[in-house]
Short mmCIF file of C-alpha atoms (C1' of nucleotides) in Angstrom, two decimals:
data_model
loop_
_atom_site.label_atom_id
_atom_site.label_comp_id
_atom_site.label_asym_id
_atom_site.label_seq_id
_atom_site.Cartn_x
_atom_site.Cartn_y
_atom_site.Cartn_z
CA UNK A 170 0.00 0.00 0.00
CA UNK A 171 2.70 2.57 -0.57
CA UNK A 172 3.65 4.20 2.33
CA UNK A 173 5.46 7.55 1.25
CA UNK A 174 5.45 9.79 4.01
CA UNK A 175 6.64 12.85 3.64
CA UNK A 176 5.81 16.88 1.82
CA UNK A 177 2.16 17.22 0.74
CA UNK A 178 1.57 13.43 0.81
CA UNK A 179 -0.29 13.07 -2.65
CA UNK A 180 -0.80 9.74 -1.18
CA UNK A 181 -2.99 10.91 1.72
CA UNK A 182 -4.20 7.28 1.65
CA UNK A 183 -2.90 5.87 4.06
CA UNK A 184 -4.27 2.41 5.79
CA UNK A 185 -5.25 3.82 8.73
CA UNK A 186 -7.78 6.64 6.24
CA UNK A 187 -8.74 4.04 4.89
CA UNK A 188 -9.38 1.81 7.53
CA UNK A 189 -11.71 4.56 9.60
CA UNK A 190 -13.90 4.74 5.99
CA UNK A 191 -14.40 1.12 6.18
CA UNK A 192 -15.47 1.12 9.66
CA UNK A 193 -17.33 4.18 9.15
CA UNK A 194 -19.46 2.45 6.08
CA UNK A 195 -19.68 -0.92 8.91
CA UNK A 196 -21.37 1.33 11.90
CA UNK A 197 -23.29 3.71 9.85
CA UNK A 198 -25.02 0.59 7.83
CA UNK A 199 -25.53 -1.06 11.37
CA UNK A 200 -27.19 1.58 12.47
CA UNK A 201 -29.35 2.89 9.77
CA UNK A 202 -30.60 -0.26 9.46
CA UNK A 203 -30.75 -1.46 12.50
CA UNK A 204 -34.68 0.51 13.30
CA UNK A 205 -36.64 -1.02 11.28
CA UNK A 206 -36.30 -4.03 11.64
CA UNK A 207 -38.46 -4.37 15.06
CA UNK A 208 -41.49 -2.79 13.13
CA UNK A 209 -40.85 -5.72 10.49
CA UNK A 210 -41.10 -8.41 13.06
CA UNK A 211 -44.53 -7.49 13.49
CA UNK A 212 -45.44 -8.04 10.18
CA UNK A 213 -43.51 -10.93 10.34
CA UNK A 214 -41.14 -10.05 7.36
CA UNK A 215 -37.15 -8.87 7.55
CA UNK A 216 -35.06 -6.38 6.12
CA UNK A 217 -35.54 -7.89 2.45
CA UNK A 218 -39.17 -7.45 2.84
CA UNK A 219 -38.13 -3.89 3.44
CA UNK A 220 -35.86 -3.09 0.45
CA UNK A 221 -38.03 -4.37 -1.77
CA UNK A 222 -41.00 -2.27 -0.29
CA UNK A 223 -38.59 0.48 -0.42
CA UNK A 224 -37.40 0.35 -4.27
CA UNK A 225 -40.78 -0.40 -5.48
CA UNK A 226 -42.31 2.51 -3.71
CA UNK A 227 -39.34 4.29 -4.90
CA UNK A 228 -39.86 3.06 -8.62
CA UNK A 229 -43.31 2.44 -9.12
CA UNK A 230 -43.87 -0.08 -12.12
CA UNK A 231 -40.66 -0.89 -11.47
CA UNK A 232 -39.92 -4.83 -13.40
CA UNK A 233 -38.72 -7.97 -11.98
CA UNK A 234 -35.29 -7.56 -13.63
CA UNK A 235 -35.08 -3.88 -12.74
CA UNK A 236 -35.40 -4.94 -9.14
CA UNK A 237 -33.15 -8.03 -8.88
CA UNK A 238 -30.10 -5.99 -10.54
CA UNK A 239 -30.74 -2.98 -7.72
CA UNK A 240 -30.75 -6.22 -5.02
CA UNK A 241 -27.96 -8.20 -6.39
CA UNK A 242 -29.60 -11.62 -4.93
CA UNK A 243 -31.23 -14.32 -7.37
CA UNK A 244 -34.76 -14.22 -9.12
CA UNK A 245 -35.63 -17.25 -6.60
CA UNK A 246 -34.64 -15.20 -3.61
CA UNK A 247 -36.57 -12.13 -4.67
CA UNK A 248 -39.75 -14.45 -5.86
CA UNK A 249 -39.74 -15.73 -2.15
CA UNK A 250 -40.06 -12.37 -0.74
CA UNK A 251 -42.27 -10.69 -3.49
CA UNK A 252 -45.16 -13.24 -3.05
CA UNK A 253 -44.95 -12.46 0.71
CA UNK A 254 -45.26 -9.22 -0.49
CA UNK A 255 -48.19 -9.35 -3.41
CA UNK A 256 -50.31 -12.16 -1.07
CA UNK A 257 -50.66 -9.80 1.73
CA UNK A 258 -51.85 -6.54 -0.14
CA UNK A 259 -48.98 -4.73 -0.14
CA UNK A 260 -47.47 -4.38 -3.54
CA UNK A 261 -49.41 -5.36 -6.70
CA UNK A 262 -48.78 -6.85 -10.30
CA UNK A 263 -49.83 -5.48 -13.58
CA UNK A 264 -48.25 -6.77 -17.21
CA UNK A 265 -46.26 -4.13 -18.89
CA UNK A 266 -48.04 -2.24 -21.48
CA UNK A 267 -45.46 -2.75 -23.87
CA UNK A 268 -44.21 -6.05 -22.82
CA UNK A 269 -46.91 -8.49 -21.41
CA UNK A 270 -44.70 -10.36 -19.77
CA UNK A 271 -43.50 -7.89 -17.56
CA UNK A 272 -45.19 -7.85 -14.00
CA UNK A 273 -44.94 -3.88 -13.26
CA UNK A 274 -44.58 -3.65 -9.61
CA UNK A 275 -46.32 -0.83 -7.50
CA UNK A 276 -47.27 -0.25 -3.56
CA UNK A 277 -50.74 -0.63 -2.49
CA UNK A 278 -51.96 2.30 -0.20
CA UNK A 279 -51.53 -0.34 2.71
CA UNK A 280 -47.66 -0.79 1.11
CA UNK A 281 -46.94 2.76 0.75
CA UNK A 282 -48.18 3.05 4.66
CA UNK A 283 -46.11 0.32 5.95
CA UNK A 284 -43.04 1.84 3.38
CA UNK A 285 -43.21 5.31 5.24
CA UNK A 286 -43.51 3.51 8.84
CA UNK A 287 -40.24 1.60 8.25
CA UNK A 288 -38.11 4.50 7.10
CA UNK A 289 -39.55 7.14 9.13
CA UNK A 290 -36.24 6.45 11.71
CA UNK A 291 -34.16 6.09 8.63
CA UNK A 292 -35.28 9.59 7.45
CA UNK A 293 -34.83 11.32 10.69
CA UNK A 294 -31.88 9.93 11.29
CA UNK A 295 -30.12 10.87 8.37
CA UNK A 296 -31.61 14.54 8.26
CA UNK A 297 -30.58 14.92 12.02
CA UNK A 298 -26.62 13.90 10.46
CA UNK A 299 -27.44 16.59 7.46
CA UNK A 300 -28.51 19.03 9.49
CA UNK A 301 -25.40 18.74 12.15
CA UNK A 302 -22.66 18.19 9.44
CA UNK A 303 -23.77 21.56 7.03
CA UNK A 304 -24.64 21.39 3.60
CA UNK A 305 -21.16 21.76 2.57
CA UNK A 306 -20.07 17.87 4.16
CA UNK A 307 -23.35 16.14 2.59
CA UNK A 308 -21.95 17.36 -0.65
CA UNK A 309 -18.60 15.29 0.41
CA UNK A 310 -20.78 12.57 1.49
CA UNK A 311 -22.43 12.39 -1.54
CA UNK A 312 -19.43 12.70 -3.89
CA UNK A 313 -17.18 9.88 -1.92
CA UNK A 314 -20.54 7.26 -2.02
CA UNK A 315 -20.77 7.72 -5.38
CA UNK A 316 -17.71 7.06 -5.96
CA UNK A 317 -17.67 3.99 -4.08
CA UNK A 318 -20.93 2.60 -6.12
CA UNK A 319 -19.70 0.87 -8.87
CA UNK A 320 -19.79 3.06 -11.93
CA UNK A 321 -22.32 0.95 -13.26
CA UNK A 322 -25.61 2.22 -11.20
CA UNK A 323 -23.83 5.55 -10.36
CA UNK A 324 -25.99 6.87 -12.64
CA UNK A 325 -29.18 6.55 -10.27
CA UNK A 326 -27.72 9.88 -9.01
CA UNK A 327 -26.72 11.83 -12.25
CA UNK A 328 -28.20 14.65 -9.91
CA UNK A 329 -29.98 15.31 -7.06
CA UNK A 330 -31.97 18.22 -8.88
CA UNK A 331 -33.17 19.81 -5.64
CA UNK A 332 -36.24 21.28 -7.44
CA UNK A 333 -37.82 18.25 -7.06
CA UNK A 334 -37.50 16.27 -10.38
CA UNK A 335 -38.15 12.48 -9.67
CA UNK A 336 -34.73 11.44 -10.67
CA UNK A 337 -34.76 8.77 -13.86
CA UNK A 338 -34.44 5.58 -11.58
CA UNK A 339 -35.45 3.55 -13.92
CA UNK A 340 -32.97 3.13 -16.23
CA UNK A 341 -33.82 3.53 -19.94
CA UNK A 342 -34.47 0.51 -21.08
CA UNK A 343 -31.09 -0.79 -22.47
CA UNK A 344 -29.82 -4.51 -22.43
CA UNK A 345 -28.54 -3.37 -18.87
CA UNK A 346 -31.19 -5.55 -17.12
CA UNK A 347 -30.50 -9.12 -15.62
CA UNK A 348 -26.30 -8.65 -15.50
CA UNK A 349 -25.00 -10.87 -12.93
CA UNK B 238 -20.55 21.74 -6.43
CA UNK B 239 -22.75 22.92 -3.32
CA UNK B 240 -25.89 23.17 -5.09
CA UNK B 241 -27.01 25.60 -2.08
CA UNK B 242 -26.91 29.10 -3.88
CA UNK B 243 -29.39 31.77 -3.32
CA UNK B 244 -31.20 31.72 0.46
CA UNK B 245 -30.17 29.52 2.89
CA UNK B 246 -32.98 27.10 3.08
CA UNK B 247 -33.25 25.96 6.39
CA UNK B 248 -35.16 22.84 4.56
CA UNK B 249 -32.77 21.91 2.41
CA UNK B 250 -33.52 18.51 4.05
CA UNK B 251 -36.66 17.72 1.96
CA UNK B 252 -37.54 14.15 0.81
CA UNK B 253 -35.82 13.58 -2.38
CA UNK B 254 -32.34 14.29 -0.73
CA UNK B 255 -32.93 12.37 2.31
CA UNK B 256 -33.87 9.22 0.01
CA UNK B 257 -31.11 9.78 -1.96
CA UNK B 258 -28.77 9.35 0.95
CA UNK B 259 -30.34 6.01 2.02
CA UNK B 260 -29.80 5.06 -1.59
CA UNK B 261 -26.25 5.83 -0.98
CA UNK B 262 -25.57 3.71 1.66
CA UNK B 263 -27.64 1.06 0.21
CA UNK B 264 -25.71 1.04 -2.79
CA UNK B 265 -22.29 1.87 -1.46
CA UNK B 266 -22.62 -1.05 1.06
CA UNK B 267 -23.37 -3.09 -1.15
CA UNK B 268 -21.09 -2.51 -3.42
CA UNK B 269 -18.47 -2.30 -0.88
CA UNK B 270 -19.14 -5.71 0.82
CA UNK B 271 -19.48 -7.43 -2.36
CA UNK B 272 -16.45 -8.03 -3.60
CA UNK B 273 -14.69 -9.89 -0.73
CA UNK B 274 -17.04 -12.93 -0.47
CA UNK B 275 -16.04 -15.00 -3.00
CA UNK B 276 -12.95 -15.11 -1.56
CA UNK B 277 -15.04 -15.98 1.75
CA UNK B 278 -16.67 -18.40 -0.46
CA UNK B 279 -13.39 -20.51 -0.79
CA UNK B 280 -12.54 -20.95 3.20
CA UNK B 281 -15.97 -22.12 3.42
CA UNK B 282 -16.78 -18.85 5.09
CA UNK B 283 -19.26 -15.87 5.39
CA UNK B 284 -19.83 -12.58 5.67
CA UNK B 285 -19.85 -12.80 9.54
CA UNK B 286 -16.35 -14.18 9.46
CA UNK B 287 -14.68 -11.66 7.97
CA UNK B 288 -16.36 -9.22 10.44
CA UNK B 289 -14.44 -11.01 12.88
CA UNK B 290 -11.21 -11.01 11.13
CA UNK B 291 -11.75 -7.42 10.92
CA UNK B 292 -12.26 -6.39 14.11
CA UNK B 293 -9.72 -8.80 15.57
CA UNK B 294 -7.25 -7.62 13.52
CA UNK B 295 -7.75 -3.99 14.19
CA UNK B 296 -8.74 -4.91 17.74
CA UNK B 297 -5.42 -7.10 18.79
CA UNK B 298 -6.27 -8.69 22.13
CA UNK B 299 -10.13 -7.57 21.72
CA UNK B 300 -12.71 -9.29 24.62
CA UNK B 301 -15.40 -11.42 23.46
CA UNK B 302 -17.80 -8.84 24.89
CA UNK B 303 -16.47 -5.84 22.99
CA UNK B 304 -16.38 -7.57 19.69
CA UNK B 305 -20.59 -8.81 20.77
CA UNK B 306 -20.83 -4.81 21.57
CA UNK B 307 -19.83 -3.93 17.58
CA UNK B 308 -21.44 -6.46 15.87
CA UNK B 309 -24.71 -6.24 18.03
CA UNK B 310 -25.15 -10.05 17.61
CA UNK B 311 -25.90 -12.42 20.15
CA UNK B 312 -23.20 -14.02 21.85
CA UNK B 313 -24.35 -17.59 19.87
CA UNK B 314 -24.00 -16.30 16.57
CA UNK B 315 -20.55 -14.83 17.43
CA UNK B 316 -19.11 -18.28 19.01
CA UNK B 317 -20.42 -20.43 16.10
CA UNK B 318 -17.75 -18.33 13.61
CA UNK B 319 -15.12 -17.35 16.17
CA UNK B 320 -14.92 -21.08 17.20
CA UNK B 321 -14.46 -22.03 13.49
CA UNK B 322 -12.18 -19.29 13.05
CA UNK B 323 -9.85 -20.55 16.26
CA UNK B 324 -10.30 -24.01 15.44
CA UNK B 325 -9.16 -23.02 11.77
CA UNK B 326 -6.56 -21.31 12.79
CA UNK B 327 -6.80 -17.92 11.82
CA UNK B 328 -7.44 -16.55 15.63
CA UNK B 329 -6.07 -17.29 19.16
CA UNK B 330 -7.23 -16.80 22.35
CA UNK B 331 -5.36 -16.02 25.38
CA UNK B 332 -6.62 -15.42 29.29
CA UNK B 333 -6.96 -11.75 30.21
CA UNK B 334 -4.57 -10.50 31.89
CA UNK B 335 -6.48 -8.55 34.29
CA UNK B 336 -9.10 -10.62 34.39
CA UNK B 337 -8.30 -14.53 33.51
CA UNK B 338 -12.28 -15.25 32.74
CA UNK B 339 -12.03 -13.07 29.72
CA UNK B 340 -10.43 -14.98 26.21
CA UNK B 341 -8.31 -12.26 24.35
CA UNK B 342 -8.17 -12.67 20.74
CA UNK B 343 -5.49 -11.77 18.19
CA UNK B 344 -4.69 -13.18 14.96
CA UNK B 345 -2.81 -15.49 13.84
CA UNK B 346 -0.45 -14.96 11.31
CA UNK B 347 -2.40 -17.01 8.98
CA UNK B 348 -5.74 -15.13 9.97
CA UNK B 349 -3.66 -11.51 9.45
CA UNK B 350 -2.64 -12.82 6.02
CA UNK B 351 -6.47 -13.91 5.03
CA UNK B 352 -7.33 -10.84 6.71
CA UNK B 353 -4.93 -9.03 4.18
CA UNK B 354 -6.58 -10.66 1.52
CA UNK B 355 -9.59 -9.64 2.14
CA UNK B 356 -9.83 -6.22 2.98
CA UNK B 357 -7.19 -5.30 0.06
CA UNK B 358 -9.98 -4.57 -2.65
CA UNK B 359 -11.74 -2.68 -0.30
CA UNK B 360 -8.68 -0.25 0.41
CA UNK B 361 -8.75 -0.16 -2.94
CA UNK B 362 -12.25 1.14 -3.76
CA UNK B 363 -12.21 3.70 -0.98
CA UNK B 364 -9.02 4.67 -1.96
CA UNK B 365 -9.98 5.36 -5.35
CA UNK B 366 -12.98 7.24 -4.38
CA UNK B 367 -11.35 9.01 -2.10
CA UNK B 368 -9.01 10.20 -4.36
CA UNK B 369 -11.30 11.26 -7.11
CA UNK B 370 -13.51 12.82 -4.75
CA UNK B 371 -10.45 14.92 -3.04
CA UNK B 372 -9.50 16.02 0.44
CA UNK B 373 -12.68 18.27 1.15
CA UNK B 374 -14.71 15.73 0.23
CA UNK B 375 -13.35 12.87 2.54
CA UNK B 376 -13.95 15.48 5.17
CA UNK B 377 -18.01 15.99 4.64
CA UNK B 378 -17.72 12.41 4.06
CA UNK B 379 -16.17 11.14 7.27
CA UNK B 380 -18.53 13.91 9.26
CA UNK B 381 -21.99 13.05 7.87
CA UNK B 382 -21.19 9.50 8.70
CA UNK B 383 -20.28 9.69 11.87
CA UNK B 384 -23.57 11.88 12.50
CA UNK B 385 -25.72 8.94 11.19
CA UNK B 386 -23.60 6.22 13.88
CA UNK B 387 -25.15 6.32 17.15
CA UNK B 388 -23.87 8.75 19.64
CA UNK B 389 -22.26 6.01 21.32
CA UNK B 390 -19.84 4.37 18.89
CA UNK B 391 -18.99 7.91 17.89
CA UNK B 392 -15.98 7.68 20.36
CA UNK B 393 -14.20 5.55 18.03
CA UNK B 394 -13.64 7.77 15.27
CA UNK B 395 -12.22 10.79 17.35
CA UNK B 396 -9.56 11.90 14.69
CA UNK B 397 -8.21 11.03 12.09
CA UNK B 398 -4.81 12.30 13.27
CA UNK B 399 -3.38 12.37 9.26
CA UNK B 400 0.22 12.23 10.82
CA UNK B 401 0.08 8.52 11.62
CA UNK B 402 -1.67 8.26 15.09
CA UNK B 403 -2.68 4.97 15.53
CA UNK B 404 -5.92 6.06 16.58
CA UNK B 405 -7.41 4.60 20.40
CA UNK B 406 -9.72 2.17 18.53
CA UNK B 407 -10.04 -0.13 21.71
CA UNK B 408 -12.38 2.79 23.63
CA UNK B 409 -10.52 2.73 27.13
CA UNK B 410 -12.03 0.08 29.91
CA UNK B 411 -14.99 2.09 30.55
CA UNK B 412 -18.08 0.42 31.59
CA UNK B 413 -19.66 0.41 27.86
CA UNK B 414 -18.96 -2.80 27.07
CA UNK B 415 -21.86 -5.15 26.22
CA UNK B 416 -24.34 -2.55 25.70
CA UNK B 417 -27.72 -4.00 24.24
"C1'" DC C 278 -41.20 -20.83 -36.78
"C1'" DT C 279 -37.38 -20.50 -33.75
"C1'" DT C 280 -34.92 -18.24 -30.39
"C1'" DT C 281 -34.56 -15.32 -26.72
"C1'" DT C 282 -36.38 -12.93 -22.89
"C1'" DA C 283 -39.16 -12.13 -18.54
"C1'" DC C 284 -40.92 -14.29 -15.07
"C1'" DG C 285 -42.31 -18.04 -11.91
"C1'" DT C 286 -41.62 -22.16 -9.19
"C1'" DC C 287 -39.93 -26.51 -7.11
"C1'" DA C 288 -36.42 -28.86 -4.45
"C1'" DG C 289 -32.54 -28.76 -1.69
"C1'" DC C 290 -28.69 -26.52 0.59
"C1'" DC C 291 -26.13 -23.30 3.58
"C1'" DA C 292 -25.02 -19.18 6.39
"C1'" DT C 293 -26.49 -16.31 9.76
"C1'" DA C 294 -29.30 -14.69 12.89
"C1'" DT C 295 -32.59 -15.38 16.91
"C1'" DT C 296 -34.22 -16.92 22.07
"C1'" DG C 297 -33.90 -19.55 26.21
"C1'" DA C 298 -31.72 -22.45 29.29
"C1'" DC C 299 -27.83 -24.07 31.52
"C1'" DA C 300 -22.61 -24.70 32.82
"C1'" DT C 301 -18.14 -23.00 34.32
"C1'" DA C 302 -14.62 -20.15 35.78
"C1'" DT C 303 -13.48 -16.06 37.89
"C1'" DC C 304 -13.86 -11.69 40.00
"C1'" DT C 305 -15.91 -8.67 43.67
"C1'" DA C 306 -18.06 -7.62 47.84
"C1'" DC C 307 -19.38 -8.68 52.27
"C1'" DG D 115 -15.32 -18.10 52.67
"C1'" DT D 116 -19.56 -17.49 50.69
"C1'" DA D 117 -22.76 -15.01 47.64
"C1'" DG D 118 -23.52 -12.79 43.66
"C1'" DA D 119 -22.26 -10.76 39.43
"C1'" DT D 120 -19.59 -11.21 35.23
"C1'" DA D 121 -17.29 -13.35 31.01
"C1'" DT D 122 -17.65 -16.87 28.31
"C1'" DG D 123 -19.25 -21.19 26.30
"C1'" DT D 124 -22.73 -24.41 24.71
"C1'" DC D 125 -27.06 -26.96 23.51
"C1'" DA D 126 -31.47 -27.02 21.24
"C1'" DA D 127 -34.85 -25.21 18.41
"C1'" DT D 128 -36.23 -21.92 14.92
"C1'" DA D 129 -36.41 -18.42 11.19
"C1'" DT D 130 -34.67 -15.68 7.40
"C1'" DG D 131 -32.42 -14.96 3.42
"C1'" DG D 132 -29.25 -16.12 0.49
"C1'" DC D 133 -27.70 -19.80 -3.16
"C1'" DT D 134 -27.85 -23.37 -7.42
"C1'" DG D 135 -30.05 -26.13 -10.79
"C1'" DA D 136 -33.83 -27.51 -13.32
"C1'" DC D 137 -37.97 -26.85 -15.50
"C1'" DG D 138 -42.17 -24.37 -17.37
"C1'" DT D 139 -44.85 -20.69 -19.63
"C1'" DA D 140 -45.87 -16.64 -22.03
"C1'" DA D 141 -44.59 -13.31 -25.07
"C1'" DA D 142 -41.37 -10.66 -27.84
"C1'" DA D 143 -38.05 -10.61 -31.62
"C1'" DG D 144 -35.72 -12.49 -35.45
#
DNA sequence: CTTTTACGTCAGCCATATTGACATATCTAC
DNA sequence: GTAGATATGTCAATATGGCTGACGTAAAAG
């Protein structure tokens, strides 16, 4: 890991910077998720239950294949969690208007309910960190995480557009769905 | 890049920013914890293990308590992969010094190697985003994290100290251990 | 018509987490 | 020394969430 010390270290780098991020990413993550999960329990789902409540409420008539390349897990692990999901009245299915054999996903009223419950802590506790760290170190924060996304899906945030634009999540639709 | 021109909007903290960030971490932890677990894969281990080898490793001579206290996992799901891990040999456990009930763990060399291993593509994807996001950046970075961590574990990210201080990462024998 | 794509599902496996109960060694206080 | 708290380990039972591989269907695309 190169370790020249010395002047205006261009290699600022060093293990122990580096180390701090990664433990930084570790706690943050265990704590930002850590809330919800007690909520979940009593609908008797877990934190997948959750993202996929949160990306589809996020994306509505979002597709299968759109949502197993945000998740990174298998169509079999999704399928497991989406029926859950669709069975109780949460999310629904429609075929996509210009492909039938799409099932469009969207959030029931009851799903969009139970989607602001779970990251009502999230939200607070990440505007309490925005509001204590100034506008000028969420910029940072935003710049170094998307930098550590892989350049692939850094596009989800061409732009936070703070006028309120929805932000293109969807991806246009390229051959970029189902890599893995 | 501060996007905050014009008034100072106290509510700069509406909706579409806040999700953003939780996309952020979403994304950046996943990205960030994806890469080392096919190397897991090949030990026959998981995710859970390399937590260990982490913290052990930065940690030399960590309790069994403190490492339950940063993974907030029961003390059953920590024995089940530290066992492994000692019986593997990657860790070693020693009586406290202070206190003989308590089993001190280092690693081996063979766990610092594996360790090595698999933290070095990590190092490298902070250190690249680091780098492309510059100096300033690492700063709003490292503060807006350590706002979302809980209050508590905020202790172990004091400074940075860029001239080399090792940084007290073992939080002094106060009484905080096994919180939760 | 054939191929590819989008999606679903079945079966089986494994890792990781949980709770609760109990055991042991050791420290601390009286 | 005894009592109680602490640090750790362990057993059993259970649940979640991942995985692979195989197979099936409907529809789009050539």
């Amino acid at each position: 890991m190169a370790d020249v010390k010395g002047g205006p270290n261009p290699l600022f780098l060093r293990e122990e910077e580096l180390r701090q991020a990664m433990e930084l990413l570790f706690f943050a993550y265990r704590d930002f998720t850590g809330e919800p999960d007690q909520i979940l329990a009593d609908y008797g789902f877990g934190r997948a239950h959750h993202r996929v409540i949160y990306f589809v409420g996020r994306n509505p008539g979002i597709t299968v294949s759109e949502l197993l390349a945000i998740l990174r897990i298998t169509k079999q692990s999704l399928s497991r969690v989406l029926s859950q999901l669709v069975a109780d009245g949460f999310i629904t299915q429609r075929p996509g208007l210009r492909d039938r054999r799409q099932r469009l996903l969207d959030l029931t009223d009851k799903g969009r309910e139970l989607e602001n419950k779970l990251t009502e802590q999230q939200r607070v506790r990440i505007a309490r960190a925005y509001r204590s760290a100034g506008a000028e170190a969420v910029e940072g924060f935003r710049t170094v995480l998307i930098n550590i996304i892989d350049a692939a899906d850094r596009g989800r945030f061409d732009r936070p557009e703070l006028a309120g634009r929805p932000a293109a999540a969807k991806t246009p639709p390229t051959k970029t769905a189902g890599r893995r």
